[in-house]
Short mmCIF file of C-alpha atoms and ligand atoms in Angstrom, two decimals:
data_model
loop_
_atom_site.label_atom_id
_atom_site.label_comp_id
_atom_site.label_asym_id
_atom_site.label_seq_id
_atom_site.Cartn_x
_atom_site.Cartn_y
_atom_site.Cartn_z
CA MET A 518 -19.29 92.58 83.46
CA ASP A 519 -21.34 95.03 81.45
CA ASP A 520 -22.53 96.57 84.68
CA PHE A 521 -18.98 96.92 85.82
CA LEU A 522 -17.89 98.65 82.63
CA ALA A 523 -20.94 100.88 82.66
CA GLY A 524 -20.22 101.86 86.24
CA PHE A 525 -16.66 102.60 85.32
CA ALA A 526 -17.61 104.68 82.32
CA GLU A 527 -19.96 106.67 84.53
CA LEU A 528 -17.18 107.28 87.03
CA PHE A 529 -14.83 108.56 84.35
CA ALA A 530 -17.56 110.74 82.91
CA ARG A 531 -18.32 112.17 86.31
CA PHE A 532 -14.78 112.60 87.63
CA ASP A 533 -11.85 114.15 85.85
CA VAL A 534 -9.22 111.47 86.46
CA LEU A 535 -6.80 112.72 83.82
CA GLY A 536 -7.22 116.26 85.14
CA ALA A 537 -6.24 115.06 88.61
CA PHE A 538 -3.11 113.42 87.25
CA TRP A 539 -2.36 116.65 85.42
CA VAL A 540 -2.47 118.51 88.74
CA ASN A 541 0.09 116.10 90.21
CA ILE A 542 2.28 116.43 87.14
CA GLN A 543 2.20 120.21 87.47
CA LEU A 544 2.91 120.05 91.20
CA THR A 545 5.85 117.77 90.43
CA PHE A 546 7.16 119.93 87.61
CA TRP A 547 7.26 123.17 89.58
CA ALA A 548 8.48 121.53 92.79
CA ALA A 549 11.21 119.72 90.84
CA LEU A 550 12.39 122.97 89.29
CA LEU A 551 12.38 124.83 92.58
CA SER A 552 14.00 122.01 94.54
CA LEU A 553 16.71 121.64 91.89
CA VAL A 554 17.63 125.31 92.30
CA LEU A 555 17.44 125.18 96.09
CA GLY A 556 19.21 121.81 96.27
CA THR A 557 22.04 123.09 94.07
CA VAL A 558 22.51 126.12 96.31
CA LEU A 559 22.49 123.83 99.37
CA ALA A 560 25.06 121.51 97.79
CA LEU A 561 27.25 124.53 97.01
CA MET A 562 26.95 125.63 100.62
CA ARG A 563 27.87 122.19 101.88
CA ILE A 564 31.11 122.05 99.89
CA SER A 565 32.01 125.74 100.28
CA PRO A 566 35.17 126.85 102.08
CA ILE A 567 33.08 128.97 104.48
CA ALA A 568 32.34 127.01 107.65
CA SER A 569 29.12 128.84 108.57
CA LEU A 570 27.63 128.15 105.14
CA ARG A 571 28.58 124.49 105.40
CA TRP A 572 26.96 124.38 108.81
CA ALA A 573 23.75 126.03 107.58
CA GLY A 574 23.55 123.63 104.62
CA THR A 575 23.99 120.62 106.87
CA ALA A 576 21.39 121.92 109.32
CA TYR A 577 18.86 122.42 106.52
CA VAL A 578 19.35 118.94 105.13
CA THR A 579 19.20 117.32 108.55
CA ILE A 580 15.99 119.10 109.47
CA PHE A 581 14.04 118.68 106.26
CA ARG A 582 15.21 115.19 105.39
CA ASN A 583 14.06 113.93 108.75
CA THR A 584 10.71 115.68 108.92
CA PRO A 585 7.65 113.88 107.50
CA LEU A 586 6.37 115.55 104.35
CA THR A 587 2.82 115.66 105.69
CA ILE A 588 4.03 117.75 108.60
CA ILE A 589 5.80 120.19 106.27
CA LEU A 590 2.81 120.53 103.95
CA THR A 591 0.35 120.91 106.80
CA PHE A 592 2.68 123.53 108.26
CA THR A 593 2.92 125.54 105.03
CA TYR A 594 -0.86 125.46 104.75
CA LEU A 595 -1.55 126.37 108.36
CA VAL A 596 1.17 128.97 108.78
CA LEU A 597 1.41 130.61 105.38
CA PHE A 598 -2.30 130.64 104.76
CA SER A 599 -4.22 130.52 108.02
CA GLN A 600 -1.78 132.44 110.22
CA LEU A 601 -0.03 134.82 107.86
CA ALA A 602 -2.96 135.02 105.45
CA LEU A 603 -0.47 134.96 102.63
CA SER A 604 -2.19 134.77 99.30
CA LEU A 605 -0.45 133.86 96.08
CA SER A 606 -3.44 134.20 93.81
CA ASP A 607 -7.06 135.32 93.59
CA THR A 608 -8.40 131.81 93.71
CA LEU A 609 -7.92 129.62 96.75
CA ASP A 610 -7.12 126.57 94.64
CA THR A 611 -4.21 128.32 92.98
CA THR A 612 -2.94 129.62 96.31
CA PHE A 613 -3.06 126.13 97.81
CA PHE A 614 -1.36 124.75 94.72
CA TRP A 615 1.62 127.05 95.16
CA PHE A 616 1.82 126.39 98.91
CA ALA A 617 2.02 122.71 98.07
CA VAL A 618 4.74 123.42 95.49
CA ILE A 619 6.73 125.35 98.09
CA GLY A 620 6.32 122.61 100.71
CA LEU A 621 7.28 119.88 98.26
CA ALA A 622 10.28 121.86 97.01
CA VAL A 623 11.56 122.70 100.48
CA TYR A 624 11.37 119.03 101.48
CA HIS A 625 12.84 117.51 98.31
CA ALA A 626 15.62 120.12 98.08
CA ALA A 627 17.28 118.27 100.95
CA PHE A 628 17.30 115.08 98.87
CA VAL A 629 18.40 116.92 95.73
CA CYS A 630 21.29 118.37 97.73
CA GLU A 631 22.37 114.91 98.85
CA ALA A 632 22.02 113.52 95.30
CA ILE A 633 24.24 116.30 93.97
CA ARG A 634 26.71 115.76 96.78
CA SER A 635 26.95 112.10 95.84
CA GLY A 636 27.66 113.35 92.32
CA VAL A 637 30.37 115.66 93.66
CA ASN A 638 31.95 112.62 95.30
CA THR A 639 32.30 110.98 91.88
CA VAL A 640 34.54 113.88 90.78
CA PRO A 641 38.20 113.20 91.67
CA VAL A 642 39.78 115.82 93.99
CA GLY A 643 42.40 116.41 91.32
CA GLN A 644 39.76 118.18 89.21
CA ALA A 645 39.14 120.77 91.92
CA GLU A 646 42.87 121.14 92.55
CA ALA A 647 43.55 121.70 88.85
CA ALA A 648 40.76 124.28 88.75
CA ARG A 649 42.21 126.12 91.73
CA ALA A 650 45.70 125.86 90.30
CA ILE A 651 44.74 127.84 87.18
CA GLY A 652 43.37 130.58 89.44
CA LEU A 653 39.66 129.81 89.59
CA SER A 654 38.18 130.73 92.96
CA PHE A 655 35.50 128.61 94.63
CA LEU A 656 32.38 129.65 92.72
CA PRO A 657 33.82 129.58 89.20
CA ALA A 658 35.61 126.30 89.96
CA ALA A 659 32.32 124.82 91.16
CA ALA A 660 30.31 126.20 88.25
CA LEU A 661 32.78 125.39 85.48
CA VAL A 662 34.53 122.25 86.64
CA ILE A 663 32.96 120.46 89.62
CA PHE A 664 29.19 120.75 89.13
CA PRO A 665 29.07 120.01 85.39
CA GLN A 666 30.75 116.69 86.21
CA ALA A 667 28.84 116.18 89.45
CA PHE A 668 25.43 116.52 87.74
CA ARG A 669 26.39 113.82 85.27
CA GLY A 670 27.29 111.56 88.17
CA ALA A 671 24.09 112.50 89.99
CA VAL A 672 21.56 111.76 87.23
CA ALA A 673 20.51 108.42 88.71
CA PRO A 674 19.94 109.62 92.31
CA LEU A 675 18.28 112.78 90.97
CA GLY A 676 15.95 110.56 88.95
CA ASN A 677 15.09 108.63 92.10
CA THR A 678 14.35 111.89 93.87
CA LEU A 679 12.09 112.97 91.00
CA ILE A 680 10.19 109.67 91.21
CA ALA A 681 9.77 110.10 94.96
CA LEU A 682 8.61 113.67 94.37
CA LEU A 683 5.97 112.60 91.85
CA LYS A 684 4.57 110.03 94.24
CA ASN A 685 4.86 112.41 97.19
CA SER A 686 2.92 115.05 95.29
CA THR A 687 -0.22 113.19 96.40
CA VAL A 688 0.55 114.38 99.93
CA ALA A 689 -0.40 117.84 98.61
CA ALA A 690 -3.85 116.91 99.85
CA ALA A 691 -2.46 117.84 103.26
CA ALA A 692 -2.03 121.38 101.95
CA SER A 693 -5.63 121.39 100.80
CA VAL A 694 -4.97 120.77 97.13
CA SER A 695 -8.23 118.90 96.64
CA THR A 696 -8.00 118.46 92.91
CA GLU A 697 -5.07 116.05 92.93
CA THR A 698 -5.21 112.28 92.50
CA SER A 699 -5.39 110.90 96.04
CA SER A 700 -8.19 113.31 96.96
CA LEU A 701 -10.07 112.38 93.84
CA MET A 702 -9.59 108.69 94.51
CA ARG A 703 -11.08 109.11 97.98
CA THR A 704 -14.10 110.92 96.56
CA MET A 705 -14.57 108.28 93.89
CA ILE A 706 -14.42 105.41 96.36
CA GLU A 707 -16.91 107.15 98.62
CA PHE A 708 -19.18 107.52 95.63
CA ARG A 709 -18.84 103.93 94.32
CA PRO A 710 -17.46 101.74 97.12
CA ASP A 711 -18.42 98.67 95.06
CA LEU A 712 -15.74 99.65 92.50
CA MET A 713 -13.02 100.47 95.00
CA VAL A 714 -10.51 97.87 93.82
CA ALA A 715 -10.89 98.99 90.22
CA ILE A 716 -10.56 102.63 91.26
CA PHE A 717 -7.47 101.88 93.27
CA LEU A 718 -5.92 99.98 90.35
CA THR A 719 -6.69 102.85 88.01
CA PHE A 720 -4.67 105.28 90.09
CA ALA A 721 -1.94 102.81 90.89
CA LEU A 722 -1.50 101.99 87.22
CA GLY A 723 -1.54 105.68 86.34
CA TYR A 724 1.50 106.26 88.59
CA VAL A 725 3.29 103.18 87.31
CA ILE A 726 2.86 104.51 83.77
CA LEU A 727 4.26 107.89 84.82
CA VAL A 728 7.14 106.57 86.90
CA ILE A 729 8.56 103.87 84.62
CA PRO A 730 9.61 106.26 81.83
CA ILE A 731 11.37 108.53 84.36
CA GLY A 732 13.41 105.54 85.52
CA LEU A 733 14.22 104.47 81.97
CA VAL A 734 15.19 107.96 80.85
CA THR A 735 17.42 108.68 83.85
CA THR A 736 19.17 105.31 83.56
CA SER A 737 19.98 105.86 79.91
CA LEU A 738 20.91 109.51 80.49
CA SER A 739 23.21 108.61 83.34
CA ARG A 740 24.96 106.09 81.08
CA ARG A 741 25.17 108.49 78.14
CA LEU A 742 26.34 111.51 80.14
CA ALA A 743 28.90 109.63 82.24
CA VAL A 744 32.25 111.43 82.20
CA LYS A 745 34.92 109.21 80.67
CA ARG A 746 38.14 109.28 82.68
CA MET B 196 67.97 132.97 106.15
CA ASP B 197 70.19 130.17 107.31
CA GLN B 198 73.44 130.49 105.36
CA SER B 199 75.38 127.76 107.12
CA THR B 200 75.08 125.26 104.30
CA PRO B 201 77.59 126.39 101.70
CA THR B 202 75.32 125.47 98.79
CA THR B 203 72.49 127.72 99.91
CA GLY B 204 74.68 130.76 99.44
CA GLN B 205 73.27 132.44 96.37
CA PRO B 206 75.22 134.44 93.81
CA ALA B 207 74.23 138.05 93.25
CA ALA B 208 71.36 138.71 90.93
CA ASP B 209 73.33 139.25 87.76
CA GLU B 210 75.96 136.58 88.31
CA THR B 211 75.94 133.25 86.59
CA VAL B 212 75.40 130.17 88.65
CA ASP B 213 78.34 127.78 88.67
CA ALA B 214 76.29 124.79 87.56
CA PRO B 215 78.28 122.94 84.92
CA THR B 216 75.11 122.00 83.06
CA SER B 217 73.77 125.46 82.65
CA ASP B 218 74.92 128.90 81.78
CA ARG B 219 71.57 130.45 82.58
CA VAL B 220 71.60 133.90 84.06
CA LEU B 221 69.54 133.83 87.23
CA GLY B 222 67.48 136.78 88.35
CA ALA B 223 66.10 137.95 91.66
CA PRO B 224 64.55 135.52 94.16
CA LEU B 225 61.13 134.48 92.86
CA VAL B 226 59.93 131.80 95.25
CA GLU B 227 61.04 132.09 98.85
CA LEU B 228 60.23 129.69 101.66
CA LYS B 229 61.30 130.77 105.13
CA ASN B 230 61.11 128.51 108.13
CA VAL B 231 58.16 126.60 106.75
CA ASN B 232 56.62 123.92 108.98
CA LYS B 233 53.72 121.63 108.31
CA HIS B 234 52.19 118.75 110.23
CA PHE B 235 49.73 116.08 109.19
CA GLY B 236 48.49 115.18 112.65
CA ALA B 237 51.56 113.99 114.52
CA LEU B 238 53.61 113.71 111.33
CA HIS B 239 56.00 116.63 110.83
CA VAL B 240 56.03 116.61 107.00
CA LEU B 241 57.87 119.88 106.43
CA GLN B 242 60.51 120.80 108.98
CA ASP B 243 61.97 124.31 108.97
CA ILE B 244 62.19 124.47 105.20
CA ASP B 245 64.26 127.36 103.87
CA LEU B 246 64.43 127.50 100.12
CA THR B 247 64.93 130.23 97.56
CA VAL B 248 64.33 129.77 93.87
CA ARG B 249 65.55 132.55 91.62
CA LYS B 250 64.02 133.79 88.43
CA GLY B 251 65.02 131.53 85.58
CA GLU B 252 66.24 128.75 87.85
CA VAL B 253 65.33 125.12 87.37
CA LEU B 254 65.23 123.29 90.68
CA VAL B 255 64.88 119.54 90.91
CA VAL B 256 63.53 118.09 94.16
CA ILE B 257 64.42 114.50 94.81
CA GLY B 258 64.01 112.19 97.77
CA PRO B 259 62.44 108.99 99.08
CA SER B 260 58.71 108.40 99.12
CA GLY B 261 56.96 110.22 101.95
CA SER B 262 59.76 112.74 102.40
CA GLY B 263 57.39 115.65 101.77
CA LYS B 264 58.19 116.59 98.16
CA SER B 265 54.57 116.76 97.04
CA THR B 266 53.59 118.63 100.16
CA LEU B 267 56.35 121.18 99.50
CA CYS B 268 55.17 121.64 95.92
CA ARG B 269 51.52 121.93 96.90
CA ALA B 270 52.31 124.38 99.69
CA ILE B 271 53.84 126.76 97.16
CA ASN B 272 50.46 127.42 95.56
CA ARG B 273 48.61 126.77 98.77
CA LEU B 274 46.84 123.57 97.83
CA GLU B 275 48.18 122.67 101.27
CA THR B 276 48.19 125.16 104.11
CA ILE B 277 51.27 125.52 106.25
CA ASP B 278 51.46 125.73 110.05
CA ASP B 279 54.08 128.44 110.25
CA GLY B 280 56.77 130.21 108.29
CA THR B 281 56.25 132.22 105.13
CA ILE B 282 56.08 131.44 101.46
CA SER B 283 56.28 134.26 98.97
CA VAL B 284 56.10 134.36 95.21
CA ASP B 285 57.66 137.34 93.45
CA GLY B 286 57.83 139.23 96.72
CA LYS B 287 54.19 138.67 97.63
CA THR B 288 53.41 136.50 100.64
CA LEU B 289 50.80 133.84 99.92
CA PRO B 290 47.36 135.25 100.74
CA GLU B 291 45.07 133.24 103.00
CA GLU B 292 42.01 132.80 100.79
CA GLY B 293 39.75 134.45 98.30
CA LYS B 294 40.46 136.56 95.22
CA ALA B 295 44.05 137.40 96.10
CA LEU B 296 44.93 133.73 96.48
CA ALA B 297 43.24 132.84 93.18
CA GLN B 298 45.23 135.69 91.60
CA LEU B 299 48.47 134.30 92.91
CA ARG B 300 47.65 130.75 91.86
CA ALA B 301 47.09 132.00 88.33
CA GLU B 302 50.73 133.08 88.35
CA VAL B 303 51.99 129.70 89.51
CA GLY B 304 51.57 126.91 87.00
CA MET B 305 51.09 123.41 88.34
CA VAL B 306 51.47 120.08 86.59
CA PHE B 307 50.22 117.05 88.49
CA GLN B 308 51.34 113.45 88.45
CA SER B 309 47.85 112.35 87.39
CA PHE B 310 47.44 115.11 84.75
CA ASN B 311 44.04 116.22 86.11
CA LEU B 312 42.76 117.51 82.79
CA PHE B 313 39.13 118.65 83.06
CA ALA B 314 37.42 115.42 82.04
CA HIS B 315 34.27 117.01 80.61
CA LYS B 316 36.08 119.50 78.38
CA THR B 317 37.96 119.13 75.12
CA VAL B 318 41.71 119.58 75.01
CA LEU B 319 41.28 123.06 73.56
CA ASP B 320 38.71 124.05 76.21
CA ASN B 321 41.03 122.76 78.92
CA VAL B 322 43.69 125.21 77.77
CA THR B 323 41.36 128.18 77.19
CA LEU B 324 39.31 127.92 80.40
CA GLY B 325 41.78 129.78 82.61
CA PRO B 326 42.66 132.55 80.13
CA ARG B 327 38.98 133.19 79.42
CA LYS B 328 37.53 132.96 82.92
CA VAL B 329 40.44 134.23 84.99
CA ARG B 330 42.22 136.58 82.60
CA GLY B 331 39.10 137.62 80.71
CA LEU B 332 40.48 136.90 77.25
CA SER B 333 38.04 136.61 74.34
CA LYS B 334 37.29 133.11 73.07
CA LYS B 335 39.07 133.88 69.83
CA ALA B 336 42.23 135.24 71.42
CA ALA B 337 42.34 132.42 73.98
CA GLU B 338 41.93 129.75 71.30
CA ALA B 339 44.57 131.27 69.08
CA GLU B 340 47.08 131.23 71.91
CA ALA B 341 46.01 127.78 73.06
CA MET B 342 46.67 126.39 69.59
CA THR B 343 50.14 127.93 69.61
CA LEU B 344 50.86 126.33 72.99
CA LEU B 345 49.42 122.95 72.00
CA ASP B 346 51.57 123.10 68.90
CA ARG B 347 54.62 123.86 71.02
CA VAL B 348 54.09 120.70 73.07
CA GLY B 349 53.23 118.72 69.94
CA VAL B 350 49.54 117.95 70.50
CA ALA B 351 47.85 120.59 68.33
CA ASN B 352 46.25 117.83 66.25
CA GLN B 353 44.40 116.57 69.35
CA ALA B 354 42.72 119.89 70.16
CA GLY B 355 39.16 118.70 69.55
CA LYS B 356 39.43 115.46 71.50
CA MET B 357 38.36 114.66 75.05
CA PRO B 358 41.17 113.96 77.57
CA ALA B 359 40.16 110.31 77.96
CA GLN B 360 40.88 109.76 74.25
CA LEU B 361 44.53 110.78 74.67
CA SER B 362 47.54 108.77 75.81
CA GLY B 363 49.06 109.66 79.16
CA GLY B 364 51.99 111.41 77.53
CA GLN B 365 49.67 113.51 75.39
CA GLN B 366 47.48 114.36 78.39
CA GLN B 367 50.48 115.51 80.38
CA ARG B 368 51.65 117.73 77.54
CA VAL B 369 48.17 119.25 77.35
CA ALA B 370 48.41 119.85 81.10
CA ILE B 371 51.68 121.70 80.54
CA ALA B 372 50.05 123.81 77.82
CA ARG B 373 47.09 124.53 80.13
CA ALA B 374 49.43 125.80 82.83
CA LEU B 375 51.48 127.85 80.35
CA ALA B 376 48.36 129.53 79.01
CA MET B 377 48.14 131.49 82.25
CA HIS B 378 51.63 132.98 81.65
CA PRO B 379 52.87 131.76 85.02
CA LYS B 380 55.96 133.21 86.65
CA VAL B 381 56.95 129.78 87.89
CA MET B 382 55.95 126.24 87.01
CA LEU B 383 55.62 123.45 89.57
CA PHE B 384 55.82 119.84 88.43
CA ASP B 385 54.99 117.04 90.87
CA GLU B 386 56.39 113.81 89.43
CA PRO B 387 55.03 114.65 85.98
CA THR B 388 56.27 111.43 84.38
CA SER B 389 55.84 108.83 87.10
CA ALA B 390 52.31 107.85 86.03
CA LEU B 391 53.44 107.36 82.42
CA ASP B 392 54.36 104.28 80.44
CA PRO B 393 58.13 104.30 79.78
CA GLU B 394 57.78 105.04 76.07
CA MET B 395 55.91 108.28 76.84
CA ILE B 396 58.25 109.70 79.43
CA ASN B 397 60.62 111.32 76.96
CA GLU B 398 57.98 113.24 75.04
CA VAL B 399 57.01 114.96 78.30
CA LEU B 400 60.59 115.48 79.46
CA ASP B 401 61.49 116.97 76.08
CA ALA B 402 58.70 119.52 76.45
CA MET B 403 60.01 120.35 79.92
CA VAL B 404 63.60 120.71 78.75
CA ALA B 405 62.44 123.04 75.99
CA LEU B 406 60.58 125.09 78.57
CA ALA B 407 63.68 125.27 80.76
CA GLN B 408 65.76 126.43 77.81
CA GLU B 409 63.30 129.24 77.19
CA GLY B 410 64.09 130.53 80.66
CA MET B 411 61.02 129.40 82.62
CA THR B 412 61.49 129.19 86.37
CA MET B 413 60.70 125.62 87.34
CA ILE B 414 60.43 123.50 90.47
CA VAL B 415 60.36 119.88 89.46
CA VAL B 416 59.83 116.89 91.72
CA THR B 417 61.26 114.02 89.72
CA HIS B 418 63.58 111.07 89.88
CA GLU B 419 64.53 111.48 86.22
CA MET B 420 68.27 112.07 86.52
CA GLY B 421 68.59 112.64 82.78
CA PHE B 422 66.27 115.61 83.08
CA ALA B 423 68.06 116.92 86.16
CA ARG B 424 71.45 116.73 84.43
CA LYS B 425 70.19 118.32 81.25
CA ALA B 426 68.03 121.10 82.63
CA ALA B 427 68.49 121.70 86.36
CA ASN B 428 70.64 124.33 87.99
CA ARG B 429 70.31 122.75 91.37
CA VAL B 430 69.14 119.55 93.00
CA VAL B 431 67.53 119.57 96.42
CA PHE B 432 67.50 116.29 98.29
CA MET B 433 64.70 115.85 100.83
CA ALA B 434 64.29 113.20 103.48
CA ASP B 435 61.85 113.04 106.40
CA GLY B 436 60.53 116.53 105.80
CA GLN B 437 63.94 118.18 105.73
CA ILE B 438 66.22 119.50 103.04
CA VAL B 439 69.24 117.29 103.64
CA GLU B 440 71.45 118.42 100.83
CA GLU B 441 71.51 120.70 97.82
CA ALA B 442 74.00 120.88 94.99
CA PRO B 443 74.33 121.31 91.23
CA PRO B 444 73.08 118.12 89.56
CA GLU B 445 76.43 116.75 88.40
CA GLU B 446 77.95 117.24 91.84
CA PHE B 447 74.93 115.74 93.60
CA PHE B 448 74.72 112.62 91.45
CA THR B 449 78.46 111.89 91.34
CA ALA B 450 79.48 112.93 94.82
CA PRO B 451 76.57 113.18 97.23
CA LYS B 452 77.71 114.46 100.62
CA SER B 453 75.15 112.93 102.95
CA GLU B 454 74.76 109.29 103.85
CA ARG B 455 70.99 109.52 103.20
CA ALA B 456 71.53 110.79 99.68
CA ARG B 457 74.17 108.15 98.89
CA ASP B 458 71.85 105.46 100.18
CA PHE B 459 68.92 106.84 98.19
CA LEU B 460 70.90 107.19 94.98
CA SER B 461 72.26 103.67 95.24
CA LYS B 462 68.68 102.43 95.43
CA ILE B 463 67.35 104.31 92.44
CA LEU B 464 70.44 103.52 90.38
CA THR B 465 70.14 99.76 90.84
CA HIS B 466 66.60 99.83 89.46
N1 ATP C 1032 46.39 114.74 103.30
C1 ATP C 1032 47.23 114.06 104.07
N2 ATP C 1032 46.86 113.64 105.30
C2 ATP C 1032 47.71 112.96 106.09
N3 ATP C 1032 48.95 112.63 105.76
C3 ATP C 1032 49.40 112.99 104.54
C4 ATP C 1032 48.56 113.71 103.63
N4 ATP C 1032 49.26 113.93 102.50
C5 ATP C 1032 50.46 113.38 102.69
N5 ATP C 1032 50.56 112.81 103.91
C6 ATP C 1032 51.76 112.15 104.48
O1 ATP C 1032 52.78 113.10 104.50
C7 ATP C 1032 54.02 112.52 104.15
C8 ATP C 1032 54.64 113.27 103.01
O2 ATP C 1032 53.82 113.15 101.88
P1 ATP C 1032 54.24 113.64 100.45
O3 ATP C 1032 53.14 113.25 99.54
O4 ATP C 1032 54.60 115.08 100.52
O5 ATP C 1032 55.53 112.79 100.13
P2 ATP C 1032 56.34 112.64 98.79
O6 ATP C 1032 57.74 112.96 99.09
O7 ATP C 1032 55.68 113.41 97.71
O8 ATP C 1032 56.22 111.09 98.50
P3 ATP C 1032 56.03 110.30 97.12
O9 ATP C 1032 57.39 110.16 96.52
O10 ATP C 1032 55.47 108.99 97.55
O11 ATP C 1032 55.08 111.08 96.28
C9 ATP C 1032 53.71 111.06 103.83
O12 ATP C 1032 54.06 110.29 104.96
C10 ATP C 1032 52.24 111.03 103.60
O13 ATP C 1032 51.70 109.79 104.00
MG1 MG C 1033 54.62 112.87 95.95
#
């Protein structure tokens, strides 16, 4: 037992486990922000009165929701970096980080869009009709009447998307972000295969600790923000 | 316009209408529907509708369920599109979409059966939203006017509450104030009291009668005969997507000409 603890202490001294989690939290934060913006625009497109915009929104969601994330992240890495030699920073690590953020955001925006659309469906049509009847055109009606109510109805599915995003951020390894948790876990297990179960449990528990509060907060928010009718 | 029905013949602009219940002076045509047709799939919901509502007129639309009354009302501010024919408000034909349509809708007030107050906004914000965002009024000016309007319909003391905290009758009066805040040229009411508990119907009807007495042009879908007798210049009876009969309220209720109308009235009277 002492040996085990000593081995574990050595691992933690040698590898920056908390730092790796911090990378995933940052990936998640920026991708969440970006996908929320993109997903909102997509949701607007999908409910807009302009048919070509609706079509484009639907096409986007269909494509990105049905493509594996690994493929998208590998693609952003290979195309943006290797082919186009696009650089977002002086250091490679930072460049890869932002490629991963873009890939994650592009993918999860499709889910954010669908979460918001489910929120829009909780808003009775009468609300939109009343907004139009006082002379609001599409965008102001959406911004002032529909979306404020839709977001409240979409808190729970948006929370689920955020949880999926946090867990999916480990796929950033596919975009060569080597400092994140799953890459670190692989390195650690290669280094101390005798401790692999403990290493696995460390990372698994780390995600459980991160995910549970998100679930609790979104559930209580969704109850508190619910629009009373 | 089809002038074959004697009651569609309109008096000249400055003449008084011969309605026994009203001595209102009616102005120029404000809302004009010409040959309007609308289908829902195979269902012909509006069939060759010709209708003119003059400035200052109060028109009551009555008829059995499914006859197209709501569709007619909603077509006037283009919440429903029409297949053919023209609808114009104050001489302007309804625009297809975009800014011009929003502009026109701002001039047509609409009160819905289910109130449709903005559920996430206070009563006061419900009334000020349009004036601020469509008319560009300052918050202060919009709120001052909103309070005057809320006071007029008797719900000024509810200004800070959320719609869900109000009774149906109060919500509907707020909805009337919200529509009035846009200074509409005409107000449309689609069965404004039929979702209300009986004890709340009169508070809404009273607000509507007051509005009529101030000279507002109104198109009201309702089965409230008391309101029609007190405030309407004319009753239009619809059945199966057609205007079957139109007459001043007293004449329509006491001596309906068509079989359909007699049948319909006998049904709502026995209730
Ligand atoms: N969006 C729609 N799609 C298909 N059919 C519709 C739609 N809206 C209304 N209808 C049909 O059109 C007909 C006329 O409807 P409308 O609501 O105008 O009648 P109404 O006279 O207002 O009836 P009520 O007194 O029940 O309110 C009805 O048969 C209705 O079922
Ligand atoms: Mg109706």
